[in-house]
Structure formats: C-alpha cells, structure tokens
Amino acid sequence: MTFAAGEPTTLLLMRHGETALTPEKRFSGSGGSDPALSETGRRQAEAAARLLAELGPVHAVVSSPLRRCRETAEPAARKLGLDIRLAAGLREADFGSWDGLTFAEVRDRYPEEWTAWLASPSAVPGGTGESLDSVTRRVEWSRDQLLARHTGQTVLVVSHVAPLRTLIRLALGAPPESLFRMELAAASISAVSYYGDGSASVRWFNDTSHLR
C-alpha cells in the first residue's frame, strides 16, 4: 500500500449511535435485522455532529449502508454541508444465526463456535456468517479507496465495531486477537492519520467526551 506525500489523510472513525440492541449487548450484523437508532442514539448522533462541526474542515462523509449508520451520519452531514456517500465495504460483519442474541446466549448455545471465533480470524460465526479475515479484506479495500480519493483530506467514516476495530488494528500493526481487546462505545470517535511514507498513527481512540 502506498500513500501520496504531503498532508496526512485522516479518517475520523465514528461508531453508530445506540439502537435498542446496543445496551443489551446483542449481536447486530449485516445479515439480520437493520435496526434504527433509539432515542438515545439519535441524541448521541446530534451531540457528535456538534463536535464534528467544531473540529475544523471535514471534506467528506462516508457511511456503512446500514440504517443505524446512515441515521448517525445524517446530523453531521447536515452541519458540515456535505452529502453522505455509502460504502458497502464498511458494513458490519454478518454473524449468521448469532444475530440478535446476546454474547452470553451465544456462549451458552454455541460454545465450540464461540471459542473457535475468538481463537481464529478464519472462523465463521453462526454457521453462515462472515469470518474476520473476510471483514479485513473488504475493510482494507475500502480504506485504500478512501485514501486514494481523499489524499490530504479529513473524512468522517461512520461504521460498526468490527470494521472500525479492524481499521485501528491495521493502523497499529496489531495481531487479529487485538480486535477483542478494544472498546468502541456507541457514537464514539477515533482517528487515524495516514502519511506519505506509508505509516499510520492512531490519534484518538474511543472518545465519548461529546456525550457527557
């Protein structure tokens, strides 16, 4: 992967706001329901939009096509005067039959699958879901497209836990198991800058100060 010289390209990585499933710690992937933001989630999206409008120039807004991300991106796009571009590669992982279950329910009902998923990025969750290796491939492709299209700019990326953790993991050069050691709260903002020499720097992580 190569980057143009000059100003870094910065991706502001925002997780979508809460849905009804978020506080219950239920799997909510791309293969099941497509929940809307809850009232709390809508308030979180508005609070994040106010912060983003104060940060300085944001040149583009890119969102997962799933409803909870589009609804999170809309207030920020309005305040920034930008359109939202949808990127299918930034959708959440497909969790197969785990979708809608709590983490505890998955551990109880599918203990062998759960253990395998935690141990290997090639494991397929929920029988018909998407491995983390597959998520990584499409997220890498989406990242490279963004960097090529927005060289030297700042881009707001509204997505989900698995894709955002993956972007941060790749920037750090961390192993796949690090994905399970990151906390990304609803409507949190992280930031990664990509430089002309090919290096990347994680500048913020899981910032929720705008929600207080």
mmCIF file of N, CA and C in Angstrom, residues 118-198:
data_model
loop_
_atom_site.group_PDB
_atom_site.id
_atom_site.type_symbol
_atom_site.label_atom_id
_atom_site.label_comp_id
_atom_site.label_asym_id
_atom_site.label_seq_id
_atom_site.Cartn_x
_atom_site.Cartn_y
_atom_site.Cartn_z
ATOM 1 N N LEU A 118 -13.244 -16.742 18.718
ATOM 2 C CA LEU A 118 -12.304 -15.946 19.493
ATOM 3 C C LEU A 118 -10.858 -16.324 19.193
ATOM 4 N N ALA A 119 -10.657 -17.560 18.762
ATOM 5 C CA ALA A 119 -9.294 -18.074 18.576
ATOM 6 C C ALA A 119 -8.744 -17.851 17.178
ATOM 7 N N SER A 120 -9.614 -17.751 16.181
ATOM 8 C CA SER A 120 -9.118 -17.709 14.798
ATOM 9 C C SER A 120 -9.920 -16.736 13.948
ATOM 10 N N PRO A 121 -9.249 -15.825 13.218
ATOM 11 C CA PRO A 121 -9.974 -14.902 12.343
ATOM 12 C C PRO A 121 -10.580 -15.579 11.121
ATOM 13 N N SER A 122 -10.239 -16.837 10.889
ATOM 14 C CA SER A 122 -10.835 -17.550 9.754
ATOM 15 C C SER A 122 -12.120 -18.274 10.134
ATOM 16 N N ALA A 123 -12.453 -18.307 11.428
ATOM 17 C CA ALA A 123 -13.664 -18.998 11.877
ATOM 18 C C ALA A 123 -14.906 -18.246 11.407
ATOM 19 N N VAL A 124 -15.936 -19.011 11.045
ATOM 20 C CA VAL A 124 -17.188 -18.440 10.553
ATOM 21 C C VAL A 124 -18.213 -18.457 11.679
ATOM 22 N N PRO A 125 -18.716 -17.302 12.107
ATOM 23 C CA PRO A 125 -19.689 -17.273 13.201
ATOM 24 C C PRO A 125 -21.093 -17.649 12.731
ATOM 25 N N GLY A 126 -21.837 -18.258 13.604
ATOM 26 C CA GLY A 126 -23.253 -18.507 13.323
ATOM 27 C C GLY A 126 -23.514 -19.391 12.134
ATOM 28 N N GLY A 127 -22.572 -20.248 11.789
ATOM 29 C CA GLY A 127 -22.775 -21.206 10.712
ATOM 30 C C GLY A 127 -22.654 -20.643 9.314
ATOM 31 N N THR A 128 -23.308 -19.512 9.057
ATOM 32 C CA THR A 128 -23.316 -18.942 7.695
ATOM 33 C C THR A 128 -22.802 -17.508 7.684
ATOM 34 N N GLY A 129 -22.146 -17.082 8.773
ATOM 35 C CA GLY A 129 -21.711 -15.696 8.869
ATOM 36 C C GLY A 129 -20.439 -15.409 8.104
ATOM 37 N N GLU A 130 -19.772 -14.354 8.514
ATOM 38 C CA GLU A 130 -18.595 -13.850 7.801
ATOM 39 C C GLU A 130 -17.395 -13.866 8.740
ATOM 40 N N SER A 131 -16.312 -14.475 8.289
ATOM 41 C CA SER A 131 -15.115 -14.528 9.118
ATOM 42 C C SER A 131 -14.487 -13.144 9.240
ATOM 43 N N LEU A 132 -13.686 -12.967 10.277
ATOM 44 C CA LEU A 132 -12.982 -11.697 10.452
ATOM 45 C C LEU A 132 -11.923 -11.506 9.370
ATOM 46 N N ASP A 133 -11.401 -12.593 8.826
ATOM 47 C CA ASP A 133 -10.491 -12.464 7.679
ATOM 48 C C ASP A 133 -11.207 -11.812 6.501
ATOM 49 N N SER A 134 -12.447 -12.220 6.255
ATOM 50 C CA SER A 134 -13.221 -11.642 5.169
ATOM 51 C C SER A 134 -13.514 -10.170 5.434
ATOM 52 N N VAL A 135 -13.875 -9.849 6.683
ATOM 53 C CA VAL A 135 -14.102 -8.449 7.045
ATOM 54 C C VAL A 135 -12.842 -7.629 6.784
ATOM 55 N N THR A 136 -11.695 -8.165 7.169
ATOM 56 C CA THR A 136 -10.437 -7.444 6.987
ATOM 57 C C THR A 136 -10.168 -7.145 5.524
ATOM 58 N N ARG A 137 -10.408 -8.106 4.658
ATOM 59 C CA ARG A 137 -10.133 -7.894 3.223
ATOM 60 C C ARG A 137 -10.980 -6.761 2.657
ATOM 61 N N ARG A 138 -12.260 -6.735 2.983
ATOM 62 C CA ARG A 138 -13.098 -5.678 2.403
ATOM 63 C C ARG A 138 -12.844 -4.323 3.064
ATOM 64 N N VAL A 139 -12.492 -4.334 4.342
ATOM 65 C CA VAL A 139 -12.178 -3.074 5.017
ATOM 66 C C VAL A 139 -10.872 -2.493 4.474
ATOM 67 N N GLU A 140 -9.878 -3.337 4.242
ATOM 68 C CA GLU A 140 -8.627 -2.860 3.646
ATOM 69 C C GLU A 140 -8.891 -2.225 2.285
ATOM 70 N N TRP A 141 -9.720 -2.891 1.476
ATOM 71 C CA TRP A 141 -10.033 -2.354 0.156
ATOM 72 C C TRP A 141 -10.741 -1.004 0.281
ATOM 73 N N SER A 142 -11.701 -0.908 1.195
ATOM 74 C CA SER A 142 -12.434 0.346 1.390
ATOM 75 C C SER A 142 -11.501 1.449 1.874
ATOM 76 N N ARG A 143 -10.624 1.120 2.803
ATOM 77 C CA ARG A 143 -9.649 2.098 3.304
ATOM 78 C C ARG A 143 -8.779 2.627 2.165
ATOM 79 N N ASP A 144 -8.270 1.730 1.340
ATOM 80 C CA ASP A 144 -7.388 2.161 0.254
ATOM 81 C C ASP A 144 -8.123 3.042 -0.751
ATOM 82 N N GLN A 145 -9.392 2.740 -0.977
ATOM 83 C CA GLN A 145 -10.193 3.586 -1.859
ATOM 84 C C GLN A 145 -10.358 4.983 -1.271
ATOM 85 N N LEU A 146 -10.611 5.060 0.016
ATOM 86 C CA LEU A 146 -10.767 6.360 0.675
ATOM 87 C C LEU A 146 -9.466 7.158 0.624
ATOM 88 N N LEU A 147 -8.349 6.494 0.884
ATOM 89 C CA LEU A 147 -7.069 7.204 0.892
ATOM 90 C C LEU A 147 -6.700 7.707 -0.493
ATOM 91 N N ALA A 148 -7.027 6.929 -1.507
ATOM 92 C CA ALA A 148 -6.737 7.367 -2.871
ATOM 93 C C ALA A 148 -7.638 8.517 -3.297
ATOM 94 N N ARG A 149 -8.861 8.487 -2.845
ATOM 95 C CA ARG A 149 -9.835 9.501 -3.277
ATOM 96 C C ARG A 149 -9.713 10.804 -2.491
ATOM 97 N N HIS A 150 -9.232 10.731 -1.262
ATOM 98 C CA HIS A 150 -9.245 11.902 -0.373
ATOM 99 C C HIS A 150 -7.850 12.211 0.173
ATOM 100 N N THR A 151 -6.849 12.117 -0.666
ATOM 101 C CA THR A 151 -5.475 12.358 -0.236
ATOM 102 C C THR A 151 -5.332 13.734 0.412
ATOM 103 N N GLY A 152 -4.755 13.745 1.619
ATOM 104 C CA GLY A 152 -4.523 15.004 2.324
ATOM 105 C C GLY A 152 -5.758 15.611 2.950
ATOM 106 N N GLN A 153 -6.879 14.888 2.955
ATOM 107 C CA GLN A 153 -8.128 15.422 3.489
ATOM 108 C C GLN A 153 -8.529 14.689 4.770
ATOM 109 N N THR A 154 -9.590 15.178 5.395
ATOM 110 C CA THR A 154 -10.169 14.548 6.578
ATOM 111 C C THR A 154 -11.540 14.014 6.205
ATOM 112 N N VAL A 155 -11.770 12.742 6.512
ATOM 113 C CA VAL A 155 -13.004 12.062 6.121
ATOM 114 C C VAL A 155 -13.661 11.467 7.361
ATOM 115 N N LEU A 156 -14.940 11.755 7.540
ATOM 116 C CA LEU A 156 -15.721 11.117 8.588
ATOM 117 C C LEU A 156 -16.227 9.777 8.067
ATOM 118 N N VAL A 157 -15.892 8.713 8.785
ATOM 119 C CA VAL A 157 -16.308 7.356 8.433
ATOM 120 C C VAL A 157 -17.235 6.852 9.532
ATOM 121 N N VAL A 158 -18.495 6.601 9.204
ATOM 122 C CA VAL A 158 -19.470 6.111 10.184
ATOM 123 C C VAL A 158 -19.715 4.634 9.905
ATOM 124 N N SER A 159 -19.357 3.811 10.881
ATOM 125 C CA SER A 159 -19.410 2.373 10.649
ATOM 126 C C SER A 159 -19.721 1.642 11.950
ATOM 127 N N HIS A 160 -19.240 0.416 12.061
ATOM 128 C CA HIS A 160 -19.614 -0.513 13.122
ATOM 129 C C HIS A 160 -18.372 -1.006 13.858
ATOM 130 N N VAL A 161 -18.606 -1.793 14.895
ATOM 131 C CA VAL A 161 -17.499 -2.249 15.734
ATOM 132 C C VAL A 161 -16.457 -3.031 14.938
ATOM 133 N N ALA A 162 -16.860 -4.057 14.203
ATOM 134 C CA ALA A 162 -15.871 -4.908 13.529
ATOM 135 C C ALA A 162 -15.045 -4.130 12.491
ATOM 136 N N PRO A 163 -15.653 -3.367 11.582
ATOM 137 C CA PRO A 163 -14.827 -2.624 10.627
ATOM 138 C C PRO A 163 -13.941 -1.570 11.279
ATOM 139 N N LEU A 164 -14.453 -0.857 12.286
ATOM 140 C CA LEU A 164 -13.656 0.197 12.911
ATOM 141 C C LEU A 164 -12.504 -0.390 13.721
ATOM 142 N N ARG A 165 -12.766 -1.443 14.467
ATOM 143 C CA ARG A 165 -11.667 -2.113 15.169
ATOM 144 C C ARG A 165 -10.618 -2.604 14.183
ATOM 145 N N THR A 166 -11.073 -3.091 13.043
ATOM 146 C CA THR A 166 -10.135 -3.589 12.033
ATOM 147 C C THR A 166 -9.253 -2.467 11.508
ATOM 148 N N LEU A 167 -9.826 -1.313 11.203
ATOM 149 C CA LEU A 167 -9.030 -0.181 10.740
ATOM 150 C C LEU A 167 -7.987 0.216 11.780
ATOM 151 N N ILE A 168 -8.368 0.225 13.048
ATOM 152 C CA ILE A 168 -7.433 0.594 14.108
ATOM 153 C C ILE A 168 -6.361 -0.479 14.270
ATOM 154 N N ARG A 169 -6.760 -1.732 14.220
ATOM 155 C CA ARG A 169 -5.792 -2.827 14.330
ATOM 156 C C ARG A 169 -4.754 -2.753 13.222
ATOM 157 N N LEU A 170 -5.212 -2.525 11.998
ATOM 158 C CA LEU A 170 -4.286 -2.448 10.870
ATOM 159 C C LEU A 170 -3.339 -1.261 11.007
ATOM 160 N N ALA A 171 -3.855 -0.139 11.496
ATOM 161 C CA ALA A 171 -3.006 1.039 11.676
ATOM 162 C C ALA A 171 -1.923 0.781 12.718
ATOM 163 N N LEU A 172 -2.258 -0.003 13.736
ATOM 164 C CA LEU A 172 -1.297 -0.316 14.794
ATOM 165 C C LEU A 172 -0.358 -1.457 14.427
ATOM 166 N N GLY A 173 -0.692 -2.200 13.382
ATOM 167 C CA GLY A 173 0.070 -3.399 13.065
ATOM 168 C C GLY A 173 -0.109 -4.472 14.123
ATOM 169 N N ALA A 174 -1.278 -4.498 14.750
ATOM 170 C CA ALA A 174 -1.551 -5.421 15.852
ATOM 171 C C ALA A 174 -2.113 -6.735 15.313
ATOM 172 N N PRO A 175 -1.977 -7.825 16.078
ATOM 173 C CA PRO A 175 -2.485 -9.125 15.626
ATOM 174 C C PRO A 175 -4.008 -9.179 15.688
ATOM 175 N N PRO A 176 -4.609 -10.159 14.992
ATOM 176 C CA PRO A 176 -6.071 -10.247 14.948
ATOM 177 C C PRO A 176 -6.729 -10.343 16.318
ATOM 178 N N GLU A 177 -6.083 -11.008 17.283
ATOM 179 C CA GLU A 177 -6.717 -11.162 18.589
ATOM 180 C C GLU A 177 -6.902 -9.833 19.310
ATOM 181 N N SER A 178 -6.207 -8.791 18.863
ATOM 182 C CA SER A 178 -6.375 -7.474 19.489
ATOM 183 C C SER A 178 -7.771 -6.906 19.256
ATOM 184 N N LEU A 179 -8.486 -7.415 18.260
ATOM 185 C CA LEU A 179 -9.846 -6.941 17.998
ATOM 186 C C LEU A 179 -10.743 -7.104 19.215
ATOM 187 N N PHE A 180 -10.491 -8.144 20.006
ATOM 188 C CA PHE A 180 -11.342 -8.422 21.162
ATOM 189 C C PHE A 180 -10.861 -7.690 22.419
ATOM 190 N N ARG A 181 -9.870 -6.826 22.257
ATOM 191 C CA ARG A 181 -9.330 -6.079 23.394
ATOM 192 C C ARG A 181 -9.556 -4.581 23.232
ATOM 193 N N MET A 182 -10.453 -4.214 22.329
ATOM 194 C CA MET A 182 -10.768 -2.809 22.085
ATOM 195 C C MET A 182 -12.216 -2.532 22.461
ATOM 196 N N GLU A 183 -12.426 -1.447 23.151
ATOM 197 C CA GLU A 183 -13.785 -0.995 23.466
ATOM 198 C C GLU A 183 -14.109 0.201 22.581
ATOM 199 N N LEU A 184 -15.161 0.075 21.802
ATOM 200 C CA LEU A 184 -15.648 1.194 20.996
ATOM 201 C C LEU A 184 -17.104 1.435 21.384
ATOM 202 N N ALA A 185 -17.342 2.475 22.159
ATOM 203 C CA ALA A 185 -18.688 2.768 22.638
ATOM 204 C C ALA A 185 -19.556 3.322 21.512
ATOM 205 N N ALA A 186 -20.847 3.239 21.697
ATOM 206 C CA ALA A 186 -21.781 3.819 20.730
ATOM 207 C C ALA A 186 -21.491 5.311 20.564
ATOM 208 N N ALA A 187 -21.440 5.755 19.321
ATOM 209 C CA ALA A 187 -21.203 7.162 18.955
ATOM 210 C C ALA A 187 -19.822 7.664 19.370
ATOM 211 N N SER A 188 -18.905 6.754 19.674
ATOM 212 C CA SER A 188 -17.536 7.166 19.977
ATOM 213 C C SER A 188 -16.816 7.566 18.687
ATOM 214 N N ILE A 189 -15.767 8.359 18.864
ATOM 215 C CA ILE A 189 -14.965 8.809 17.726
ATOM 216 C C ILE A 189 -13.503 8.466 17.986
ATOM 217 N N SER A 190 -12.881 7.853 17.003
ATOM 218 C CA SER A 190 -11.451 7.601 16.986
ATOM 219 C C SER A 190 -10.899 8.268 15.726
ATOM 220 N N ALA A 191 -9.589 8.352 15.618
ATOM 221 C CA ALA A 191 -9.000 8.985 14.433
ATOM 222 C C ALA A 191 -7.679 8.321 14.092
ATOM 223 N N VAL A 192 -7.480 8.082 12.808
ATOM 224 C CA VAL A 192 -6.224 7.538 12.299
ATOM 225 C C VAL A 192 -5.743 8.432 11.167
ATOM 226 N N SER A 193 -4.472 8.830 11.223
ATOM 227 C CA SER A 193 -3.860 9.602 10.142
ATOM 228 C C SER A 193 -2.888 8.716 9.382
ATOM 229 N N TYR A 194 -2.900 8.859 8.057
ATOM 230 C CA TYR A 194 -2.057 8.072 7.160
ATOM 231 C C TYR A 194 -1.104 9.027 6.443
ATOM 232 N N TYR A 195 0.188 8.695 6.483
ATOM 233 C CA TYR A 195 1.214 9.608 5.994
ATOM 234 C C TYR A 195 1.836 9.129 4.688
ATOM 235 N N GLY A 196 2.579 10.056 4.059
ATOM 236 C CA GLY A 196 3.150 9.792 2.752
ATOM 237 C C GLY A 196 4.181 8.689 2.721
ATOM 238 N N ASP A 197 4.799 8.379 3.867
ATOM 239 C CA ASP A 197 5.793 7.306 3.894
ATOM 240 C C ASP A 197 5.165 5.934 4.134
ATOM 241 N N GLY A 198 3.829 5.876 4.162
ATOM 242 C CA GLY A 198 3.140 4.606 4.366
ATOM 243 C C GLY A 198 2.819 4.294 5.805
#
